[in-house]
XYZ file of C-alpha atoms in Angstrom:
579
model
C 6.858 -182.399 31.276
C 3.338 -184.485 31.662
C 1.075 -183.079 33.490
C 0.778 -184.630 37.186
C -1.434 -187.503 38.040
C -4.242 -188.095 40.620
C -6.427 -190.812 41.104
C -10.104 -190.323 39.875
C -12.142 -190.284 43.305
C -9.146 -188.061 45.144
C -9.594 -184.240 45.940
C -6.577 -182.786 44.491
C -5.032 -179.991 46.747
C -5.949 -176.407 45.259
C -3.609 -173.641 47.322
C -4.889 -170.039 48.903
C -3.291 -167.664 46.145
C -2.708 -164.438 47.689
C -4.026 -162.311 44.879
C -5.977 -162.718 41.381
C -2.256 -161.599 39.722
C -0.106 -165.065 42.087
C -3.342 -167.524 40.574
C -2.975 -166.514 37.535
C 1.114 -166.386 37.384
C 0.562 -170.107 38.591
C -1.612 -171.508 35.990
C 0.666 -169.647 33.722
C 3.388 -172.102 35.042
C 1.393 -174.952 34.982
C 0.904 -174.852 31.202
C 4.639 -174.444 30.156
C 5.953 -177.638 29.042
C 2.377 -179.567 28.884
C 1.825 -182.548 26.832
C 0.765 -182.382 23.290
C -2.869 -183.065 23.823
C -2.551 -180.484 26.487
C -0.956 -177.798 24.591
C -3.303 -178.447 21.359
C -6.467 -177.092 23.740
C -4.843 -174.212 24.484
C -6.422 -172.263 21.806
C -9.681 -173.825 22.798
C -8.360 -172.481 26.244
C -7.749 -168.961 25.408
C -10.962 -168.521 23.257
C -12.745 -169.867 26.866
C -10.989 -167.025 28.376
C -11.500 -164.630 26.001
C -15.228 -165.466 25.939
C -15.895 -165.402 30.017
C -14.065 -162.157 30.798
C -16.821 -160.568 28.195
C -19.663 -158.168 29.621
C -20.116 -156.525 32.837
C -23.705 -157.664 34.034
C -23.028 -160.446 36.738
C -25.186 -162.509 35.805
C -24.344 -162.904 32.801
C -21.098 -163.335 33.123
C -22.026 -166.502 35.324
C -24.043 -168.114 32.618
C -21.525 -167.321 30.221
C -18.711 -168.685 32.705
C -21.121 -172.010 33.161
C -21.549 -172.855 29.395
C -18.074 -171.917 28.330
C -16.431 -174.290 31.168
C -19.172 -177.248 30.087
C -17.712 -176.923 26.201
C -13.986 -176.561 27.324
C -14.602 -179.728 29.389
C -16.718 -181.567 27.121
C -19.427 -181.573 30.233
C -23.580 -182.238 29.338
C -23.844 -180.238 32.901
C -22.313 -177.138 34.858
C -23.029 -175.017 37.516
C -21.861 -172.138 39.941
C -23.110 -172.015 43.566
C -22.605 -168.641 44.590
C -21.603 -168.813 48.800
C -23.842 -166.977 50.852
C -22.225 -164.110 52.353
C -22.179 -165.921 56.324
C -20.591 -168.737 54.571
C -23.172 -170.842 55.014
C -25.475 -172.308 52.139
C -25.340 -170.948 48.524
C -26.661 -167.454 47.640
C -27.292 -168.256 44.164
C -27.130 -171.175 41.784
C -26.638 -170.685 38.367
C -26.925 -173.490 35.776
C -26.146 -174.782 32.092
C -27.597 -177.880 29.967
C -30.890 -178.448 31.974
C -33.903 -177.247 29.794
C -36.444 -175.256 31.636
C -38.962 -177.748 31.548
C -36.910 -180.083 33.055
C -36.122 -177.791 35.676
C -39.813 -176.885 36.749
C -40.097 -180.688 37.659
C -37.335 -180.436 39.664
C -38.210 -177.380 41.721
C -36.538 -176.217 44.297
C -32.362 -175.150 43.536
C -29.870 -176.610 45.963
C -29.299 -174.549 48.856
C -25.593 -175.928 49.726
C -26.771 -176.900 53.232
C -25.924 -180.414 52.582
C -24.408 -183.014 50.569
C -21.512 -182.995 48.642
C -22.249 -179.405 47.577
C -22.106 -177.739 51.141
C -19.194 -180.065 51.672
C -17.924 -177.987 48.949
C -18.384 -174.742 50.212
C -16.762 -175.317 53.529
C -14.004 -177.340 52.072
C -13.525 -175.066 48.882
C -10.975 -177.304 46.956
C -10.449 -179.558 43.672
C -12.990 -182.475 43.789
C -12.794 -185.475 41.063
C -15.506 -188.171 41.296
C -15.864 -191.063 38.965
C -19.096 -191.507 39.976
C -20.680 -189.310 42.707
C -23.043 -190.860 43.638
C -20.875 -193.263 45.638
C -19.558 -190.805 47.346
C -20.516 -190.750 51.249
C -21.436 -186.889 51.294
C -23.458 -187.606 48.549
C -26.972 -187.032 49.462
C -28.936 -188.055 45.946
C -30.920 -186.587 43.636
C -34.578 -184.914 43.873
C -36.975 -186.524 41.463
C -37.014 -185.709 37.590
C -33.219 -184.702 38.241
C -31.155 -186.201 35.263
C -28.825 -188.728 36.445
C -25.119 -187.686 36.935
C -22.236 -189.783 37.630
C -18.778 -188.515 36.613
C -18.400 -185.258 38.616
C -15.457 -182.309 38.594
C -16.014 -179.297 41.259
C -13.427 -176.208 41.104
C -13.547 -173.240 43.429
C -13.964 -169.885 42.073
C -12.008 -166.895 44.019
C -12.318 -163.231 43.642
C -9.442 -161.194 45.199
C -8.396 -163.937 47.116
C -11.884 -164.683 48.545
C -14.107 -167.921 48.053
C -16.861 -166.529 45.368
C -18.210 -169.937 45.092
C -17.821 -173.671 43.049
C -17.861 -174.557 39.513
C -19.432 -177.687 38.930
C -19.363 -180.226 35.875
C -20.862 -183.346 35.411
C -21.005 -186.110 32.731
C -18.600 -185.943 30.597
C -19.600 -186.332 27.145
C -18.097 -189.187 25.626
C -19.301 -191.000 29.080
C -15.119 -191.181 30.204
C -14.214 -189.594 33.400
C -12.740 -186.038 33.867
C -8.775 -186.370 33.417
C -6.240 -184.215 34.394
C -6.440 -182.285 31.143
C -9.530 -181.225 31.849
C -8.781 -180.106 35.969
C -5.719 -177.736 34.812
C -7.988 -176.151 31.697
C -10.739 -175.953 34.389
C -8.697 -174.286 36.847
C -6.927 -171.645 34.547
C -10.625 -170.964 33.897
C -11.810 -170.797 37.129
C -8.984 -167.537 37.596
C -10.260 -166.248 35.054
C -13.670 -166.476 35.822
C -12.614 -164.458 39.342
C -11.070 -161.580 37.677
C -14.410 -161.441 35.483
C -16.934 -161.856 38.109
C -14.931 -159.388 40.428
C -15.078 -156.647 37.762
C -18.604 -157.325 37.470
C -19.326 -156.731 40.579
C -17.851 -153.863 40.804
C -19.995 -152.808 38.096
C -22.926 -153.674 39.795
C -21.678 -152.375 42.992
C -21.462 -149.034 40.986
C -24.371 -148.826 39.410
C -26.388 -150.328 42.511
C -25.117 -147.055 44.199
C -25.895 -144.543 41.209
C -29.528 -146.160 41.775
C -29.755 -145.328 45.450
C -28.090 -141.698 44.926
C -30.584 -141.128 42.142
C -33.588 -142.243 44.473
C -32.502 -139.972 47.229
C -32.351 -136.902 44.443
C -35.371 -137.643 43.542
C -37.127 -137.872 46.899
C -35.074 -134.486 48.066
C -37.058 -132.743 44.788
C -40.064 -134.378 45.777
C -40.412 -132.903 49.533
C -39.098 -130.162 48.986
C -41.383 -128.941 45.771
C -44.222 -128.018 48.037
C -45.822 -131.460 48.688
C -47.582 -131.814 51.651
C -46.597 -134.103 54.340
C -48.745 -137.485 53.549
C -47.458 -137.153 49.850
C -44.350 -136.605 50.894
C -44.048 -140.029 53.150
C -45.654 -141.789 50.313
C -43.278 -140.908 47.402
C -40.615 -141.786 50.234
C -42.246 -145.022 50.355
C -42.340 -145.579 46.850
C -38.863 -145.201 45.804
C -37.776 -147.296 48.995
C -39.759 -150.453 47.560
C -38.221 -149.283 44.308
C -34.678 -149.130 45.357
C -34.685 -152.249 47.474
C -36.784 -154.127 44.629
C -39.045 -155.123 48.031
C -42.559 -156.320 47.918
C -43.937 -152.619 49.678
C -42.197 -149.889 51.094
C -43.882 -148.885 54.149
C -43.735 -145.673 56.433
C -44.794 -145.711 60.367
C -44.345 -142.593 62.478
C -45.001 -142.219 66.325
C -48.626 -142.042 67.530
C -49.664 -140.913 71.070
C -49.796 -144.238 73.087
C -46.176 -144.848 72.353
C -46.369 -147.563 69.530
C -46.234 -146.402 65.502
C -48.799 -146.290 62.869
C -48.284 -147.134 59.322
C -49.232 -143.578 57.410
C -47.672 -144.324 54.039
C -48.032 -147.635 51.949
C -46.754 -148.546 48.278
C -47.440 -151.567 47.085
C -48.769 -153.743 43.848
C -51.139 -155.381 45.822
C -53.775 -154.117 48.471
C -52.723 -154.665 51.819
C -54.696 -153.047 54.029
C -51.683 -151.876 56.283
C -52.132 -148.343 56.416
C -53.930 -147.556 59.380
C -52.353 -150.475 61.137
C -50.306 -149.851 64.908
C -47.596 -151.336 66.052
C -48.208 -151.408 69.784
C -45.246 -150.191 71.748
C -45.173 -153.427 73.527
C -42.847 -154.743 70.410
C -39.319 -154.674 71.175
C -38.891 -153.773 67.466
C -40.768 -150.616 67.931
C -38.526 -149.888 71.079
C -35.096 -150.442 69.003
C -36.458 -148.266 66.318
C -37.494 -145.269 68.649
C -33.894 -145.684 69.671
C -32.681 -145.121 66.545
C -31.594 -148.700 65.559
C -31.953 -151.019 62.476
C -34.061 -153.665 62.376
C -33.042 -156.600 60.018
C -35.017 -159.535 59.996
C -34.618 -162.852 58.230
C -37.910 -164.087 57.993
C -40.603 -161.795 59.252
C -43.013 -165.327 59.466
C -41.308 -166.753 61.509
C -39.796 -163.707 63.549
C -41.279 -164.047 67.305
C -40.530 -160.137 67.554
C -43.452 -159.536 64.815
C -46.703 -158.816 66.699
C -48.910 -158.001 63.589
C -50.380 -160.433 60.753
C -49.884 -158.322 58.081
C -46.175 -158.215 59.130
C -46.139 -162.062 59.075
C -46.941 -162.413 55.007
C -43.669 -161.174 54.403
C -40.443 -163.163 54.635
C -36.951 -160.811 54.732
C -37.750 -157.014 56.331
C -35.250 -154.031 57.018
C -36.571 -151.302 59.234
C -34.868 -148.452 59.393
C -35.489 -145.115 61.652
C -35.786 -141.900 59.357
C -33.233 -140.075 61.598
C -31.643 -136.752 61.338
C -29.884 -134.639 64.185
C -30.584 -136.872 66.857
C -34.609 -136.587 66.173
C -36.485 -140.244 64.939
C -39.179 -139.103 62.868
C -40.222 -142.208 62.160
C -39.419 -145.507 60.405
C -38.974 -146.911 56.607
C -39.985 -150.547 56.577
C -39.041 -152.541 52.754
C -40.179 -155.718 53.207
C -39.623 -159.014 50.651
C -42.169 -162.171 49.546
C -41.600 -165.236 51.691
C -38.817 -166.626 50.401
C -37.062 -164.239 48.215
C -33.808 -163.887 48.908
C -32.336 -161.619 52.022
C -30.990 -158.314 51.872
C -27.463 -158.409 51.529
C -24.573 -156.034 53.253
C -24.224 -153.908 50.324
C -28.300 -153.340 50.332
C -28.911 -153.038 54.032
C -25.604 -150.422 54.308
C -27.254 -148.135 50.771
C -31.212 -148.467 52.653
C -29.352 -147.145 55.687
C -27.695 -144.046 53.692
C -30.944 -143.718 52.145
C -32.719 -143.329 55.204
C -30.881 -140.523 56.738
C -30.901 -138.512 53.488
C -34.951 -139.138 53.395
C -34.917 -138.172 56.757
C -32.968 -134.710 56.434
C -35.377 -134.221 53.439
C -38.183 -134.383 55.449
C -37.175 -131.885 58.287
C -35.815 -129.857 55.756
C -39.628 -129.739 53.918
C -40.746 -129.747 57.111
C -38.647 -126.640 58.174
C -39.878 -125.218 54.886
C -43.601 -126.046 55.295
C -43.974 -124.280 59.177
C -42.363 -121.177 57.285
C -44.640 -120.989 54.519
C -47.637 -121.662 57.072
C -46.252 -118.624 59.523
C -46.795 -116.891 56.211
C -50.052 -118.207 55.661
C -51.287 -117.565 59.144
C -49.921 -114.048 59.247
C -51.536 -113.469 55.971
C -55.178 -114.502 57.012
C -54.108 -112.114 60.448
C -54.019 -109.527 58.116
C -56.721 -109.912 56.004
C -59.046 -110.751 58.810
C -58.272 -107.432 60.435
C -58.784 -105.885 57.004
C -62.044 -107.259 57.173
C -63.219 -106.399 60.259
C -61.522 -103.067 60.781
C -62.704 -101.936 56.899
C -65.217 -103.945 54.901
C -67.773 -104.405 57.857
C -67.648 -101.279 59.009
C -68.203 -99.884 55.380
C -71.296 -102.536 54.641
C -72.750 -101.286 58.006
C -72.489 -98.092 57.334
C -73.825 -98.812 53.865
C -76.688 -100.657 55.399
C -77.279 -97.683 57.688
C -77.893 -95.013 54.769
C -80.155 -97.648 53.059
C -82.532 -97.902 56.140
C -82.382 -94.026 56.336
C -83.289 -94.362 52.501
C -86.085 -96.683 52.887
C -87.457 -94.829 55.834
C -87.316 -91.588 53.292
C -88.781 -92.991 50.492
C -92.861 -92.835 49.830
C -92.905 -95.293 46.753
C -93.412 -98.744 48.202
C -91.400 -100.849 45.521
C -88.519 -98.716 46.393
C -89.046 -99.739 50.215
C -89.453 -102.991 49.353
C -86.056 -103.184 47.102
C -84.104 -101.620 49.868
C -85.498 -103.495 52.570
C -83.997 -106.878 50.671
C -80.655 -105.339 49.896
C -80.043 -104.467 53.727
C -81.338 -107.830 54.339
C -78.260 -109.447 51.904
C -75.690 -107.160 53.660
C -76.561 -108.502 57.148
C -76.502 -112.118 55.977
C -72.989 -111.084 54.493
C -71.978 -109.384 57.426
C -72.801 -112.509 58.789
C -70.850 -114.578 56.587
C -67.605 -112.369 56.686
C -67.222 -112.925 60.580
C -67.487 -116.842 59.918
C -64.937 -116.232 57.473
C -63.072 -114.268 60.116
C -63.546 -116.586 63.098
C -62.263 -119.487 60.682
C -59.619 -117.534 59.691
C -58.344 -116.648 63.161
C -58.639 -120.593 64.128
C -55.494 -122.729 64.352
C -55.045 -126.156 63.192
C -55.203 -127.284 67.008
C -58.864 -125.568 67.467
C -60.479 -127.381 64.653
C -63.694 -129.625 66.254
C -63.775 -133.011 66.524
C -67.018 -134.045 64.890
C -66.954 -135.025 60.896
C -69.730 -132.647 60.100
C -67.602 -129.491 61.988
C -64.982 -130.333 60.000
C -66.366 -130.143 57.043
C -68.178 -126.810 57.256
C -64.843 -125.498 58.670
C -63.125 -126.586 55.103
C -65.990 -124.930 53.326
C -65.176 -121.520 55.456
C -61.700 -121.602 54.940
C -62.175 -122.248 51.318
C -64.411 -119.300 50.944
C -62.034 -116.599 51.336
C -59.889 -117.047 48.008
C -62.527 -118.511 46.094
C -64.464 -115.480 47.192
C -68.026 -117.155 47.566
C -69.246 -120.031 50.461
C -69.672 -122.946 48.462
C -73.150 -124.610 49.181
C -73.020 -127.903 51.340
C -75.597 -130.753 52.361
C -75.184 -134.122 54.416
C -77.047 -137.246 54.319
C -77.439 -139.661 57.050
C -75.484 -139.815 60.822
C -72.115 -138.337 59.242
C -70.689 -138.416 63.132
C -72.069 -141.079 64.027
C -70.725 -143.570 61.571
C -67.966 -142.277 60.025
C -64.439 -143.469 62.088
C -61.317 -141.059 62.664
C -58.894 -143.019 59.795
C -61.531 -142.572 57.199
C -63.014 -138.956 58.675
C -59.403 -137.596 58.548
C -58.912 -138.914 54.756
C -62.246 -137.710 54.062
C -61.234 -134.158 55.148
C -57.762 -134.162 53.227
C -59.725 -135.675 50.009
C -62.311 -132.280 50.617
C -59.436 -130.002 51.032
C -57.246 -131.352 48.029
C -61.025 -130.881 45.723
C -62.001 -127.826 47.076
C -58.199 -126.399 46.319
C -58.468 -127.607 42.989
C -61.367 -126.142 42.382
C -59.560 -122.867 43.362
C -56.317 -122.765 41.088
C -57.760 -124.347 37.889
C -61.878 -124.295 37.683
C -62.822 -120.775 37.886
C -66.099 -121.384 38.586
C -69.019 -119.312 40.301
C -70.472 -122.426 42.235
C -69.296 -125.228 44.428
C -71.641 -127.844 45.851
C -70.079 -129.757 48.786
C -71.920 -133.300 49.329
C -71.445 -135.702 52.135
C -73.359 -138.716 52.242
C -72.789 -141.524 54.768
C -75.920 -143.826 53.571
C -74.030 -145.078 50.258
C -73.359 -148.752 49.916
C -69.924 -149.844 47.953
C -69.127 -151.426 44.707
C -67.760 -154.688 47.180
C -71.130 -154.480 49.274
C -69.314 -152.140 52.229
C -71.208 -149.484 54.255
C -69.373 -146.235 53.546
C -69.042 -142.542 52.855
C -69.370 -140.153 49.679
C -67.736 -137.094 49.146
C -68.706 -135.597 46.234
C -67.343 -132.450 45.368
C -69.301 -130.384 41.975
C -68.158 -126.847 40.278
C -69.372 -125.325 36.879
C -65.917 -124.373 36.187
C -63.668 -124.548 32.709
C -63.695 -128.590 33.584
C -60.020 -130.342 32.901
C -57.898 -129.691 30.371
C -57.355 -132.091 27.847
C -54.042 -133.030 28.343
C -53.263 -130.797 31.840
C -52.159 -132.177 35.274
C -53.590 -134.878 37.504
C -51.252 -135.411 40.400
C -54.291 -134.133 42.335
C -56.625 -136.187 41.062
C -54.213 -139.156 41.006
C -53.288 -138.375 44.878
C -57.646 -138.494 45.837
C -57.540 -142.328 43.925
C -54.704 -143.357 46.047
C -55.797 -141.978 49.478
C -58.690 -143.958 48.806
C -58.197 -147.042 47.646
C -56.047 -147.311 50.459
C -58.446 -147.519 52.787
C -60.599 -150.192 50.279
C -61.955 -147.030 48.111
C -62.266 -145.352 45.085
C -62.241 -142.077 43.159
C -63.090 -140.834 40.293
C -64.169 -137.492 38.172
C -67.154 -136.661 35.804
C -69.172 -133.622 34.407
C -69.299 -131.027 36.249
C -73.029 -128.846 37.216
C -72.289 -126.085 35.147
C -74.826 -125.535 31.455
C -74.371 -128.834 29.553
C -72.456 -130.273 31.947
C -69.726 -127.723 31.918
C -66.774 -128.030 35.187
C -65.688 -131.180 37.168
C -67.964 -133.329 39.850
C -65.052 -134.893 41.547
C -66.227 -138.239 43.903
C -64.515 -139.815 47.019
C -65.463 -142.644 48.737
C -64.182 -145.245 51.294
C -65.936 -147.644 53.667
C -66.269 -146.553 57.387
């Protein structure tokens, strides 16, 4: 039996094969009986075969399944155009026997929205062309695109679906593509389907591992004791990780209604964090709601009300929801023009999401019970210290006025008279340490400057001596609330540091608000100097590393140097930021 005829510029009906298992029994059919020059490629055939359904990584696979079909054919040229997932335009377009070089002139890939391509897609069928460009859905070439005449286009189904089109072009020997070369085409084109479907599968598999290993990870994270801003910020992180975005950003609920970005990772400075999304947006409203935002193209997007927003091109913004309660939301945002998020993506960020949500109330939950234990704590030991050690160092200062009042040798009197002097002042300083103990978070003072002496306080009690302090220049005055509050944490995270590792005998606490910046910007210095051990060669610096990144995103830096101690013994530890 010959194999069947059709003319050279005619589509040749392809069929809807049910399965992967009826396309292939039907090629299988169509080769019994074939003519000799038919049956002499077969080997050629099965070696194609062999060679596509090789490897697991889809794209691979689709290079492999270009350049095999362009040798079995005898083609300079082939292509796949992967179909978007609404069906309309191509996805992906994947291509064999243009040089790179070539291809930069080019430029842009065809997007299937035209021409005899997205004819293709929504008529997904056999197409033989002796020369193309004659064709009426033909819609040219760009410049610098190699010229192309004889054309053969094949669908490629997986489980029954449309996957996409293989294309060929030019036949080698400049003849036109015969019907030899449609039937070893089509048995190829099954095969390619069972190939690419069991790579994605693959990749379907693995994408999944990658999202169950980022929610592990972010579960350790908030729950090892981090507090909350590192917490949102490693959330953040493996988000832009995960959904290989341009940033992954974090916004929770402010007071006026709207949401404020509190976490930001990202390659590039973006000077997001800080930024509020006024609750005017009907994004903002969906999200409080607990829906999912997906946008296309976030330039473009009249929903967007902020610039920095408008530098991106596909978004998904999801609420971090658990039990009913919107904590906030996870933004991962793409470059203009990168490619959208697809089902499979948007349905794994959602998953990821919750689980980053429950994380957080659960380290949440565990961070109010370890600061009732904290506050009952400093309960007791401020009682302790009332109800004990004051009462003891009056008394004690008591017998030494009786003492001095005794005595007849005037050095004595004079020695006395100083040491009941130092117990008042530390009388003194034990009920500041008291009254600061006794304070809640919702007490502390508004001004900079209050703030500040209130962390020096608190941190006197474990370090067991009042670290020394001095400010330069209107610290209220200039200093705004964004920077003031990282200002505070940066003080807190040094000062704590100085506590569990230094060891030292002497703090010195320096705020100055008169320093100009490496980029010319008015701005404040925290510098924070022990005589402690110093850092160990070798030891941790998530601290450390957590100061540089609190400042630089607010246009910042930090740093560490020799400390104050003899020979410049300890750590000076440096913060800065512009107002």
């Amino acid at each position: 039996m010959s194999a069947p005829s059709a003319s050279a510029d005619s589509p040749l009906p392809d069929g809807s094969p049910d399965s992967v298992e009826a396309a292939a029994a039907r090629a299988s059919r169509s080769l019994q009986g074939l003519s000799p020059e038919l049956t002499s490629r077969v080997p050629q055939l099965l070696e194609a075969m062999r060679s596509v359904g090789t490897g697991l990584e889809l794209h691979t696979t689709l290079d492999r399944i270009c350049e095999t079909a362009a040798e079995l054919a005898d083609a300079h040229y082939a292509a796949i155009g992967v179909v978007a997932e609404d069906g309309e335009g191509l996805s992906d377009f994947v291509y064999h026997g243009i040089d790179e070089a070539t291809a930069k002139r080019i430029g842009r890939l065809p997007d299937g929205h035209r021409g005899l391509l997205g004819a293709l897609i929504h008529q997904p069928r056999t197409l033989r062309l002796a020369d193309l460009s004659a064709d009426p859905r033909s819609c040219g070439f760009p410049a610098h695109h190699p010229p192309m005449r004889t054309f053969l286009g094949v669908p490629i189904r997986v489980q029954g679906e449309i996957f996409g089109n293989l294309y060929l072009t030019e036949k080698r020997d400049g003849a036109e593509f015969n019907d030899y070369d449609v039937h070893m085409v089509r048995v190829l084109a099954t095969e390619a389907g069972i190939a690419i479907g069991n790579a994605r599968l693959y990749e379907a598999a693995k994408q999944r591992e990658r999202w169950i290993d980022g929610s592990v990870a972010v579960t350790t994270a908030l729950l090892s004791g981090s507090d909350a801003e590192e917490a949102l910020a490693v959330v953040a992180e493996q988000a832009r990780h995960l959904a290989d975005s341009a940033a992954g950003i974090v916004l929770l609920p402010d007071d006026e209604g709207g949401m404020e970005v509190v976490a930001v990772s990202s390659d590039e400075p973006n000077g997001a964090l800080g930024v509020v999304v006024p609750p005017e947006s009907r994004i903002v409203a969906d999200l409080l709601e607990g829906e999912s935002v997906f946008i296309d193209d976030a330039a473009s997007d009249p929903r967007i009300m902020t610039e920095i927003a408008r530098a991106y091109g596909p978004v998904m913004m999801l609420p971090l929801q658990s039990d009913g309660r919107v904590l906030g939301t996870l933004v991962t945002p793409r470059a203009r023009g990168a490619r959208p998020f697809s089902e499979a993506e948007r349905t794994l960020a959602t998953q990821f999401a919750s689980q980053a949500a429950l994380a957080l109330m659960m380290a949440e939950a565990q961070r109010d019970r370890e600061r009732l234990a904290v506050y009952e704590d400093r309960d007791r030991i401020a009682r302790d210290l009332h109800d004990l050690v004051i009462q003891r160092l009056f008394a004690t200062g008591m017998m030494l006025e009786s003492a001095q009042r005794r005595s007849v040798v005037p050095e004595v009197q004079v020695g006395v008279g100083r040491a009941v002097d130092e117990l008042d002042v530390t009388i003194q300083e034990i009920r500041t340490a008291i009254f600061a103990l006794q304070q809640g978070p919702a007490e502390a003072p508004s001004g900079l400057r209050t703030r500040v002496l209130r962390e020096i306080n608190m941190a006197a009690v474990p370090l067991g001596f009042k670290p020394s302090h001095h400010f330069v220049g209107p610290v209220d005055a200039v200093v705004g609330e964004l920077t003031g509050k990282n200002l505070i944490a940066a003080l807190r995270e040094a000062l704590s540091n100085a506590f569990r590792h230094a060891q030292a005998a002497r703090i010195d606490v320096v705020v100055d608000s008169t320093v100009v910046l490496a980029d010319g910007q008015h701005g404040v210095r925290l510098t924070v100097a022990d005589d402690g051990v110093g850092i160990a060669e070798g030891g941790r610096r998530s601290g450390l590393k957590n100061l540089k990144r609190r400042a630089e995103s607010l246009g910042g830096d930090s740093w560490y140097g020799p400390g104050i101690g003899e020979d410049g013994g300890g750590t000076t530890v440096v913060w800065e930021a512009p107002y």
